[in-house]
Short mmCIF file of C-alpha atoms in Angstrom, two decimals:
data_model
loop_
_atom_site.label_atom_id
_atom_site.label_comp_id
_atom_site.label_asym_id
_atom_site.label_seq_id
_atom_site.Cartn_x
_atom_site.Cartn_y
_atom_site.Cartn_z
CA MET A 1 -71.21 -63.83 -37.66
CA LYS A 2 -67.73 -62.50 -37.53
CA LYS A 3 -67.11 -59.12 -39.08
CA LYS A 4 -64.54 -59.02 -41.95
CA VAL A 5 -61.41 -56.93 -42.03
CA LEU A 6 -59.37 -56.40 -45.11
CA GLN A 7 -55.70 -55.40 -44.34
CA ILE A 8 -54.05 -53.36 -47.16
CA SER A 9 -50.28 -53.07 -46.80
CA ASN A 10 -47.43 -52.41 -49.17
CA TYR A 11 -45.94 -55.85 -48.49
CA TYR A 12 -46.24 -58.85 -46.02
CA THR A 13 -44.07 -61.52 -44.67
CA PRO A 14 -41.46 -62.69 -45.62
CA HIS A 15 -40.72 -59.04 -46.59
CA ILE A 16 -38.87 -57.38 -43.78
CA GLY A 17 -40.04 -53.93 -42.67
CA GLY A 18 -41.71 -52.15 -39.77
CA ILE A 19 -45.01 -51.58 -41.47
CA GLU A 20 -45.18 -55.07 -42.82
CA GLN A 21 -44.43 -56.52 -39.48
CA THR A 22 -47.15 -54.43 -37.90
CA CYS A 23 -49.72 -55.52 -40.51
CA GLN A 24 -48.76 -59.18 -39.83
CA TYR A 25 -49.08 -58.77 -36.14
CA LEU A 26 -52.39 -57.06 -36.30
CA SER A 27 -53.75 -59.57 -38.89
CA GLU A 28 -52.96 -62.50 -36.80
CA GLY A 29 -54.08 -60.82 -33.67
CA LEU A 30 -57.51 -60.02 -35.18
CA LYS A 31 -58.36 -63.48 -36.54
CA ASP A 32 -59.84 -64.86 -33.30
CA GLU A 33 -62.48 -62.18 -33.40
CA TYR A 34 -62.69 -61.20 -37.10
CA GLU A 35 -62.29 -62.80 -40.53
CA VAL A 36 -59.09 -61.31 -41.94
CA LYS A 37 -57.58 -61.14 -45.43
CA VAL A 38 -54.54 -59.20 -46.66
CA ILE A 39 -53.74 -57.68 -50.04
CA CYS A 40 -50.34 -56.27 -50.82
CA PHE A 41 -47.68 -56.19 -53.58
CA SER A 42 -45.86 -59.23 -54.56
CA GLU A 43 -42.09 -59.56 -54.09
CA ASP A 44 -41.74 -59.99 -57.85
CA LYS A 45 -43.68 -60.10 -61.11
CA GLU A 46 -45.60 -63.21 -60.14
CA THR A 47 -49.12 -62.91 -58.66
CA LYS A 48 -49.55 -65.19 -55.58
CA VAL A 49 -52.35 -66.13 -53.33
CA GLN A 50 -50.91 -67.58 -50.12
CA GLU A 51 -51.99 -68.84 -46.74
CA THR A 52 -49.86 -67.57 -43.97
CA ASN A 53 -50.65 -68.54 -40.41
CA GLY A 54 -54.33 -68.89 -41.24
CA ILE A 55 -54.48 -65.57 -43.16
CA GLN A 56 -55.11 -65.52 -46.96
CA VAL A 57 -52.67 -63.06 -48.46
CA ILE A 58 -53.28 -61.79 -52.11
CA LYS A 59 -50.15 -60.51 -53.72
CA PRO A 60 -50.61 -58.99 -57.18
CA GLY A 61 -47.43 -59.13 -59.30
CA VAL A 62 -45.26 -55.95 -59.72
CA PHE A 63 -43.99 -54.76 -63.05
CA LEU A 64 -42.26 -51.53 -62.03
CA SER A 65 -41.17 -49.46 -59.10
CA VAL A 66 -41.01 -45.59 -59.23
CA ALA A 67 -39.84 -43.34 -56.41
CA ARG A 68 -40.16 -46.37 -54.02
CA GLN A 69 -43.78 -46.96 -55.09
CA ASP A 70 -44.41 -50.34 -56.70
CA LEU A 71 -46.94 -50.56 -59.67
CA SER A 72 -49.03 -53.47 -60.72
CA PHE A 73 -51.20 -54.06 -63.75
CA SER A 74 -53.28 -56.60 -61.86
CA TYR A 75 -53.74 -55.00 -58.51
CA PHE A 76 -57.02 -53.20 -59.33
CA LYS A 77 -58.50 -56.46 -60.60
CA HIS A 78 -57.69 -58.29 -57.31
CA LEU A 79 -58.59 -55.47 -55.04
CA HIS A 80 -61.99 -54.99 -56.84
CA LYS A 81 -62.68 -58.75 -56.60
CA VAL A 82 -61.93 -59.15 -52.99
CA ILE A 83 -64.10 -56.05 -52.04
CA LYS A 84 -67.00 -57.17 -54.33
CA THR A 85 -67.11 -60.77 -53.50
CA TRP A 86 -65.82 -60.93 -49.88
CA LYS A 87 -67.50 -57.75 -48.85
CA PRO A 88 -65.25 -56.59 -45.95
CA ASP A 89 -66.88 -54.64 -43.12
CA VAL A 90 -63.71 -52.75 -42.42
CA ILE A 91 -60.71 -51.84 -44.61
CA HIS A 92 -57.62 -51.30 -42.59
CA PHE A 93 -55.29 -49.26 -44.86
CA HIS A 94 -51.66 -48.84 -43.99
CA TYR A 95 -50.41 -45.46 -45.38
CA PRO A 96 -48.31 -44.32 -47.18
CA ASN A 97 -49.34 -46.30 -50.33
CA PRO A 98 -50.43 -43.69 -52.91
CA PHE A 99 -50.88 -45.98 -55.94
CA VAL A 100 -53.37 -48.21 -54.06
CA THR A 101 -54.98 -45.13 -52.59
CA ALA A 102 -55.97 -44.10 -56.15
CA LEU A 103 -57.27 -47.57 -56.92
CA LEU A 104 -59.23 -47.87 -53.62
CA LEU A 105 -61.19 -44.66 -53.50
CA PRO A 106 -63.49 -45.23 -56.52
CA ILE A 107 -64.49 -48.78 -55.46
CA ILE A 108 -64.80 -48.68 -51.64
CA PRO A 109 -68.53 -49.03 -50.76
CA ARG A 110 -70.10 -46.42 -48.53
CA SER A 111 -71.05 -49.20 -46.08
CA THR A 112 -67.43 -50.28 -45.65
CA LYS A 113 -65.63 -48.58 -42.79
CA LEU A 114 -62.18 -47.22 -43.70
CA TYR A 115 -59.61 -47.21 -40.89
CA VAL A 116 -56.38 -45.55 -42.01
CA GLN A 117 -53.21 -46.28 -40.02
CA TRP A 118 -51.00 -43.31 -40.74
CA HIS A 119 -47.36 -44.55 -40.40
CA LEU A 120 -45.61 -41.70 -42.20
CA ASP A 121 -46.03 -38.47 -44.16
CA ILE A 122 -44.65 -38.51 -47.64
CA THR A 123 -41.58 -36.30 -47.28
CA LYS A 124 -39.01 -37.58 -49.76
CA GLN A 125 -40.86 -37.60 -53.00
CA LYS A 126 -41.24 -33.81 -53.15
CA LYS A 127 -41.38 -33.59 -56.98
CA ILE A 128 -44.27 -35.96 -57.35
CA TYR A 129 -46.06 -35.24 -54.08
CA PRO A 130 -48.31 -32.53 -55.70
CA PHE A 131 -49.76 -35.31 -57.88
CA ILE A 132 -50.27 -37.63 -54.80
CA LYS A 133 -51.77 -35.02 -52.43
CA PRO A 134 -55.24 -34.84 -54.01
CA PHE A 135 -55.68 -38.60 -53.57
CA GLU A 136 -54.14 -38.43 -50.13
CA THR A 137 -56.71 -35.72 -49.06
CA MET A 138 -59.57 -37.67 -50.48
CA LEU A 139 -58.47 -40.82 -48.58
CA LEU A 140 -58.48 -38.73 -45.27
CA LYS A 141 -61.88 -37.24 -46.05
CA ARG A 142 -63.31 -40.76 -46.74
CA ALA A 143 -61.60 -42.31 -43.66
CA ASP A 144 -63.93 -43.06 -40.80
CA LEU A 145 -60.96 -43.12 -38.37
CA ILE A 146 -57.30 -42.20 -38.85
CA ALA A 147 -54.69 -43.65 -36.59
CA PRO A 148 -51.24 -42.02 -36.48
CA THR A 149 -48.70 -44.09 -34.43
CA SER A 150 -47.87 -41.21 -31.92
CA PRO A 151 -49.29 -37.94 -30.70
CA ASN A 152 -46.07 -36.27 -31.88
CA TYR A 153 -46.69 -37.33 -35.41
CA ARG A 154 -50.41 -36.44 -35.25
CA ASP A 155 -49.59 -32.94 -33.96
CA SER A 156 -46.92 -32.22 -36.57
CA SER A 157 -48.46 -33.72 -39.64
CA LYS A 158 -49.76 -31.07 -42.14
CA PRO A 159 -51.91 -33.66 -44.03
CA LEU A 160 -53.53 -34.77 -40.80
CA PHE A 161 -54.16 -31.35 -39.31
CA PRO A 162 -57.62 -30.69 -40.95
CA PHE A 163 -58.78 -34.18 -39.78
CA ARG A 164 -57.64 -34.15 -36.20
CA ASN A 165 -61.29 -34.50 -35.12
CA LYS A 166 -61.26 -38.14 -36.31
CA THR A 167 -57.87 -39.30 -35.19
CA THR A 168 -56.87 -41.81 -32.46
CA ILE A 169 -53.47 -42.89 -31.58
CA LEU A 170 -52.51 -46.51 -32.36
CA PRO A 171 -48.91 -46.98 -31.30
CA SER A 172 -46.72 -49.36 -33.30
CA ALA A 173 -45.55 -52.24 -31.18
CA ILE A 174 -43.19 -55.15 -30.80
CA ASP A 175 -43.56 -58.88 -30.05
CA ILE A 176 -41.70 -59.18 -26.76
CA GLN A 177 -42.07 -62.98 -26.79
CA LYS A 178 -39.50 -62.96 -29.59
CA LEU A 179 -37.08 -60.93 -27.39
CA ASN A 180 -37.06 -63.05 -24.31
CA VAL A 181 -33.69 -64.75 -23.64
CA ASN A 182 -33.49 -68.50 -24.31
CA THR A 183 -30.86 -70.92 -23.02
CA GLY A 184 -28.77 -70.80 -26.15
CA ASP A 185 -28.88 -66.99 -26.27
CA ILE A 186 -26.76 -66.69 -23.08
CA GLU A 187 -23.68 -68.14 -24.83
CA THR A 188 -24.16 -65.95 -27.82
CA ILE A 189 -24.44 -62.79 -25.71
CA GLN A 190 -21.23 -63.71 -23.92
CA ARG A 191 -19.41 -64.30 -27.23
CA ILE A 192 -20.43 -60.75 -28.37
CA LYS A 193 -19.17 -59.39 -25.03
CA ASP A 194 -15.91 -61.30 -25.35
CA LYS A 195 -15.32 -59.62 -28.78
CA ALA A 196 -15.44 -56.33 -26.86
CA LYS A 197 -12.76 -57.50 -24.52
CA GLY A 198 -14.42 -56.19 -21.40
CA ARG A 199 -15.33 -52.72 -22.76
CA LYS A 200 -18.84 -51.31 -22.69
CA ILE A 201 -20.76 -51.80 -25.89
CA VAL A 202 -22.56 -49.31 -28.14
CA PHE A 203 -24.86 -51.02 -30.75
CA PHE A 204 -26.38 -49.72 -33.91
CA ILE A 205 -28.79 -51.65 -36.13
CA GLY A 206 -30.63 -50.39 -39.21
CA ARG A 207 -30.67 -50.08 -42.84
CA HIS A 208 -27.59 -48.20 -44.04
CA VAL A 209 -29.31 -45.10 -45.64
CA LEU A 210 -28.53 -41.49 -44.90
CA HIS A 211 -31.59 -40.70 -42.67
CA LYS A 212 -30.62 -43.45 -40.21
CA GLY A 213 -27.62 -41.35 -39.17
CA ILE A 214 -24.95 -43.90 -39.39
CA GLN A 215 -22.54 -41.31 -40.77
CA ASP A 216 -23.15 -39.16 -37.59
CA LEU A 217 -22.39 -42.09 -35.29
CA ILE A 218 -19.05 -42.70 -37.10
CA LYS A 219 -18.07 -39.07 -36.65
CA ALA A 220 -19.23 -39.10 -33.05
CA GLU A 221 -17.04 -42.12 -32.32
CA GLN A 222 -13.96 -39.88 -32.77
CA LEU A 223 -15.18 -37.58 -29.97
CA ILE A 224 -16.16 -40.29 -27.43
CA LYS A 225 -13.58 -40.08 -24.59
CA ASN A 226 -14.45 -43.32 -22.69
CA ASP A 227 -13.24 -46.58 -23.89
CA CYS A 228 -16.01 -48.64 -25.62
CA TYR A 229 -16.61 -50.94 -28.49
CA ILE A 230 -19.16 -50.14 -31.29
CA PHE A 231 -21.04 -52.67 -33.23
CA ILE A 232 -22.79 -51.58 -36.42
CA GLY A 233 -25.40 -54.06 -37.75
CA GLY A 234 -27.29 -53.95 -40.97
CA VAL A 235 -26.48 -53.27 -44.59
CA GLY A 236 -27.64 -50.83 -47.27
CA PRO A 237 -26.68 -48.59 -50.25
CA ILE A 238 -24.08 -46.61 -48.11
CA THR A 239 -22.42 -49.49 -46.35
CA ASP A 240 -19.30 -49.40 -48.44
CA GLU A 241 -18.98 -45.63 -48.14
CA MET A 242 -19.42 -45.85 -44.33
CA LYS A 243 -16.74 -48.59 -43.99
CA ALA A 244 -14.39 -46.36 -46.09
CA ILE A 245 -14.70 -43.36 -43.81
CA CYS A 246 -14.54 -45.34 -40.64
CA LYS A 247 -10.81 -45.74 -39.60
CA SER A 248 -11.29 -46.65 -35.93
CA ASN A 249 -10.27 -50.07 -34.65
CA ARG A 250 -13.01 -49.89 -31.93
CA VAL A 251 -15.87 -50.05 -34.52
CA GLU A 252 -16.89 -53.31 -36.08
CA PHE A 253 -19.44 -53.77 -38.96
CA VAL A 254 -21.25 -57.01 -38.25
CA GLY A 255 -23.44 -57.02 -41.41
CA ARG A 256 -27.00 -58.31 -41.78
CA LEU A 257 -28.26 -59.95 -38.55
CA SER A 258 -30.99 -62.56 -38.02
CA ASP A 259 -33.65 -61.72 -35.47
CA GLN A 260 -31.89 -64.13 -33.02
CA GLU A 261 -28.57 -62.49 -33.61
CA LYS A 262 -30.01 -59.01 -33.33
CA LYS A 263 -31.75 -59.93 -29.99
CA CYS A 264 -28.34 -61.05 -28.58
CA TYR A 265 -26.65 -57.83 -29.59
CA TYR A 266 -29.34 -55.83 -27.96
CA TYR A 267 -28.80 -57.77 -24.65
CA ALA A 268 -25.03 -57.44 -24.89
CA ALA A 269 -25.20 -53.70 -25.48
CA ASP A 270 -24.94 -51.05 -22.81
CA ILE A 271 -26.03 -48.22 -25.07
CA PHE A 272 -28.20 -48.26 -28.20
CA ALA A 273 -27.23 -45.67 -30.80
CA PHE A 274 -30.23 -44.43 -32.62
CA PRO A 275 -29.09 -41.39 -34.62
CA SER A 276 -32.01 -41.24 -37.17
CA TYR A 277 -32.72 -37.50 -37.86
CA THR A 278 -35.77 -37.07 -40.08
CA LYS A 279 -39.48 -37.76 -39.88
CA ALA A 280 -38.82 -40.72 -42.20
CA GLU A 281 -38.28 -42.36 -38.82
CA GLY A 282 -41.85 -42.15 -37.67
CA PHE A 283 -41.64 -44.46 -34.59
CA GLY A 284 -38.60 -46.65 -34.25
CA LEU A 285 -39.41 -50.29 -33.80
CA THR A 286 -35.75 -51.19 -33.32
CA LEU A 287 -35.62 -48.40 -30.67
CA ALA A 288 -38.45 -50.09 -28.84
CA GLU A 289 -36.75 -53.55 -29.16
CA ALA A 290 -33.48 -52.23 -27.77
CA MET A 291 -35.23 -50.52 -24.83
CA TYR A 292 -37.05 -53.79 -24.00
CA CYS A 293 -33.65 -55.52 -23.96
CA ASN A 294 -32.22 -52.94 -21.52
CA ALA A 295 -29.99 -51.12 -24.03
CA VAL A 296 -30.19 -47.45 -23.22
CA PRO A 297 -30.89 -45.29 -26.20
CA VAL A 298 -29.32 -42.01 -27.32
CA THR A 299 -31.42 -40.24 -29.89
CA TYR A 300 -31.67 -36.99 -31.69
CA THR A 301 -34.60 -34.55 -31.27
CA ILE A 302 -36.68 -35.23 -34.33
CA GLU A 303 -39.41 -32.66 -34.69
CA GLY A 304 -42.77 -34.42 -35.22
CA SER A 305 -41.44 -37.91 -34.97
CA GLY A 306 -42.67 -40.58 -32.51
CA VAL A 307 -39.02 -41.43 -31.65
CA ASN A 308 -38.94 -38.88 -28.83
CA TRP A 309 -42.18 -40.22 -27.47
CA VAL A 310 -41.08 -43.81 -27.42
CA SER A 311 -37.86 -42.91 -25.53
CA LEU A 312 -38.23 -40.06 -22.98
CA HIS A 313 -35.24 -37.73 -22.41
CA GLU A 314 -33.70 -38.23 -18.94
CA VAL A 315 -36.15 -41.01 -18.17
CA THR A 316 -35.40 -43.86 -20.53
CA GLY A 317 -32.42 -42.45 -22.30
CA LEU A 318 -30.75 -39.23 -23.54
CA GLU A 319 -31.86 -36.98 -26.39
CA VAL A 320 -29.66 -34.33 -27.97
CA PRO A 321 -30.19 -31.58 -30.57
CA ASN A 322 -30.65 -32.88 -34.09
CA ARG A 323 -27.39 -33.56 -36.08
CA ASN A 324 -25.25 -32.19 -33.25
CA VAL A 325 -22.51 -34.77 -33.32
CA ALA A 326 -20.51 -33.31 -30.47
CA GLU A 327 -23.50 -33.53 -28.10
CA TYR A 328 -24.26 -36.99 -29.32
CA ALA A 329 -20.79 -38.14 -28.36
CA LYS A 330 -21.11 -36.28 -25.07
CA ALA A 331 -24.37 -38.14 -24.39
CA ILE A 332 -22.72 -41.53 -25.04
CA ASP A 333 -19.82 -40.57 -22.81
CA GLU A 334 -22.22 -39.53 -19.98
CA LEU A 335 -23.87 -42.96 -20.06
CA LEU A 336 -20.58 -44.85 -20.38
CA SER A 337 -19.23 -43.12 -17.31
CA ASP A 338 -22.31 -43.25 -15.04
CA ASP A 339 -23.37 -46.85 -14.34
CA LYS A 340 -26.12 -45.90 -11.95
CA LYS A 341 -27.82 -43.46 -14.45
CA ARG A 342 -27.48 -46.06 -17.18
CA ASN A 343 -28.98 -48.90 -15.14
CA ASP A 344 -31.72 -46.64 -13.96
CA PHE A 345 -32.60 -45.71 -17.56
CA ALA A 346 -32.37 -49.35 -18.66
CA GLU A 347 -34.93 -50.33 -16.13
CA ALA A 348 -37.27 -47.50 -17.00
CA ALA A 349 -36.79 -48.14 -20.77
CA HIS A 350 -37.84 -51.83 -20.34
CA GLN A 351 -40.83 -50.90 -18.20
CA ARG A 352 -42.05 -48.33 -20.73
CA ILE A 353 -42.08 -50.74 -23.51
CA VAL A 354 -43.83 -53.46 -21.41
CA GLU A 355 -46.53 -50.88 -20.33
CA ASN A 356 -47.14 -49.22 -23.61
CA PHE A 357 -45.74 -50.80 -26.79
CA THR A 358 -46.37 -54.53 -26.90
CA ILE A 359 -48.26 -56.12 -29.77
CA GLU A 360 -50.93 -57.45 -27.35
CA LYS A 361 -51.73 -53.84 -26.43
CA GLU A 362 -51.73 -52.76 -30.04
CA ILE A 363 -54.18 -55.59 -31.00
CA LEU A 364 -56.42 -54.71 -28.06
CA ASN A 365 -56.46 -51.05 -28.96
CA LEU A 366 -57.32 -51.93 -32.62
CA LYS A 367 -60.14 -54.23 -31.56
CA ASN A 368 -61.44 -51.52 -29.19
CA ASN A 369 -61.32 -48.91 -32.05
CA ILE A 370 -63.41 -51.16 -34.31
CA ARG A 371 -65.82 -52.30 -31.62
CA ASN A 372 -66.41 -48.89 -30.20
CA TYR A 373 -66.94 -47.37 -33.54
CA TYR A 374 -69.66 -49.81 -34.46
CA GLU A 375 -71.39 -49.56 -31.03
CA LEU A 376 -71.28 -45.79 -31.05
CA TYR A 377 -72.02 -45.42 -34.77
CA ASN A 378 -75.05 -47.61 -34.51
CA ASN A 379 -76.28 -45.61 -31.56
CA ARG A 380 -75.72 -42.33 -33.46
CA TRP A 381 -73.03 -41.14 -31.04
CA TYR A 382 -70.10 -41.28 -33.49
CA GLY A 383 -69.63 -37.47 -33.49
CA VAL A 384 -69.21 -37.51 -29.79
CA TYR A 385 -66.87 -40.47 -30.08
CA TRP A 386 -64.47 -38.70 -32.44
CA TYR A 387 -64.40 -35.78 -30.00
CA THR A 388 -63.80 -37.81 -26.88
CA SER A 389 -61.37 -40.27 -28.66
CA TYR A 390 -59.21 -37.41 -29.85
CA ASN A 391 -58.99 -35.84 -26.39
CA PHE A 392 -58.63 -39.15 -24.64
CA ASN A 393 -55.85 -40.22 -26.93
CA LYS A 394 -53.80 -37.13 -26.20
CA THR A 395 -53.03 -38.58 -22.73
CA THR A 396 -53.45 -42.40 -23.01
CA VAL A 397 -49.81 -43.08 -23.09
CA SER A 398 -47.47 -40.69 -21.14
#
């Protein structure tokens, strides 16, 4: 009989987001070996139970959102029901999700294994974090295994520090099949290059919020000496403000892009600008996508973030001191003027993603985590497993 895995995420497709994308990839990747269900918040007030690619997804309706946390009157009822009647063997909990943490802790059976995938520390909600922290600590104490997405994040996270003996790295990942070039893509890529009129291309894509660093890129553009053309993709609350302060005729805001369009911009680009500057950028899925498509990244040094583990300085791209706009512009200039270095980095970046950060590898790692836990736990070796897992995962991905 297949074991049952209940995935708990903030949202699920069609909602767009890195955590939601990861949850979907893992849910669909597990279903050949496990029975899988998902519970998450609805996109609106309506409660829905949907079948998505063979996965039942339960979406309790939302009545309010506070500090980026949705609240739901019916969530507890649906969560309690699926745990009591379906009896999952493993609950795979995608954190942060403090409201659901408080609902889950009183009702999770002792026999159910709790696997916490730690995507981010809570850093922005400083005023309410003291109220969240006790539940967060209880979640980590109850967890059988905690999986941050990079060793950088594990080693810098204050909440995780007391629980390092039961952590294992589960890197986020991308679906490279969606990034391979199709026949129709070649024409689109060429049209993008034509808009640049033969100049080398710098590309940015992301939600237009402050921590993504779009304002730093606009400032850096004024200091870039080599001729280039900069495409800025995405939208967000500061889009109009950014357009207002950008006076350059070599910068073009291209708005919201479909996955197909985004892929073509990656391939057209010579350089991928990734100026995020806080730990709110825990990993960087768009960074990984760009690297797979041979766009060489320029990043900031972000203490504790997985960004500087995904892209390695002077190996797959360039990394400069955090918020140093002059150095950021200098790094872009260096890559624009040195074709050999840029091409070598592009090749290394592509290879790093293929070897370490594909969804197939993430699914395999998760399956091994679950399988090894049960095998070793049943043989009463779980204490040794945590120790060896922690030390092994310090060096699994270089």
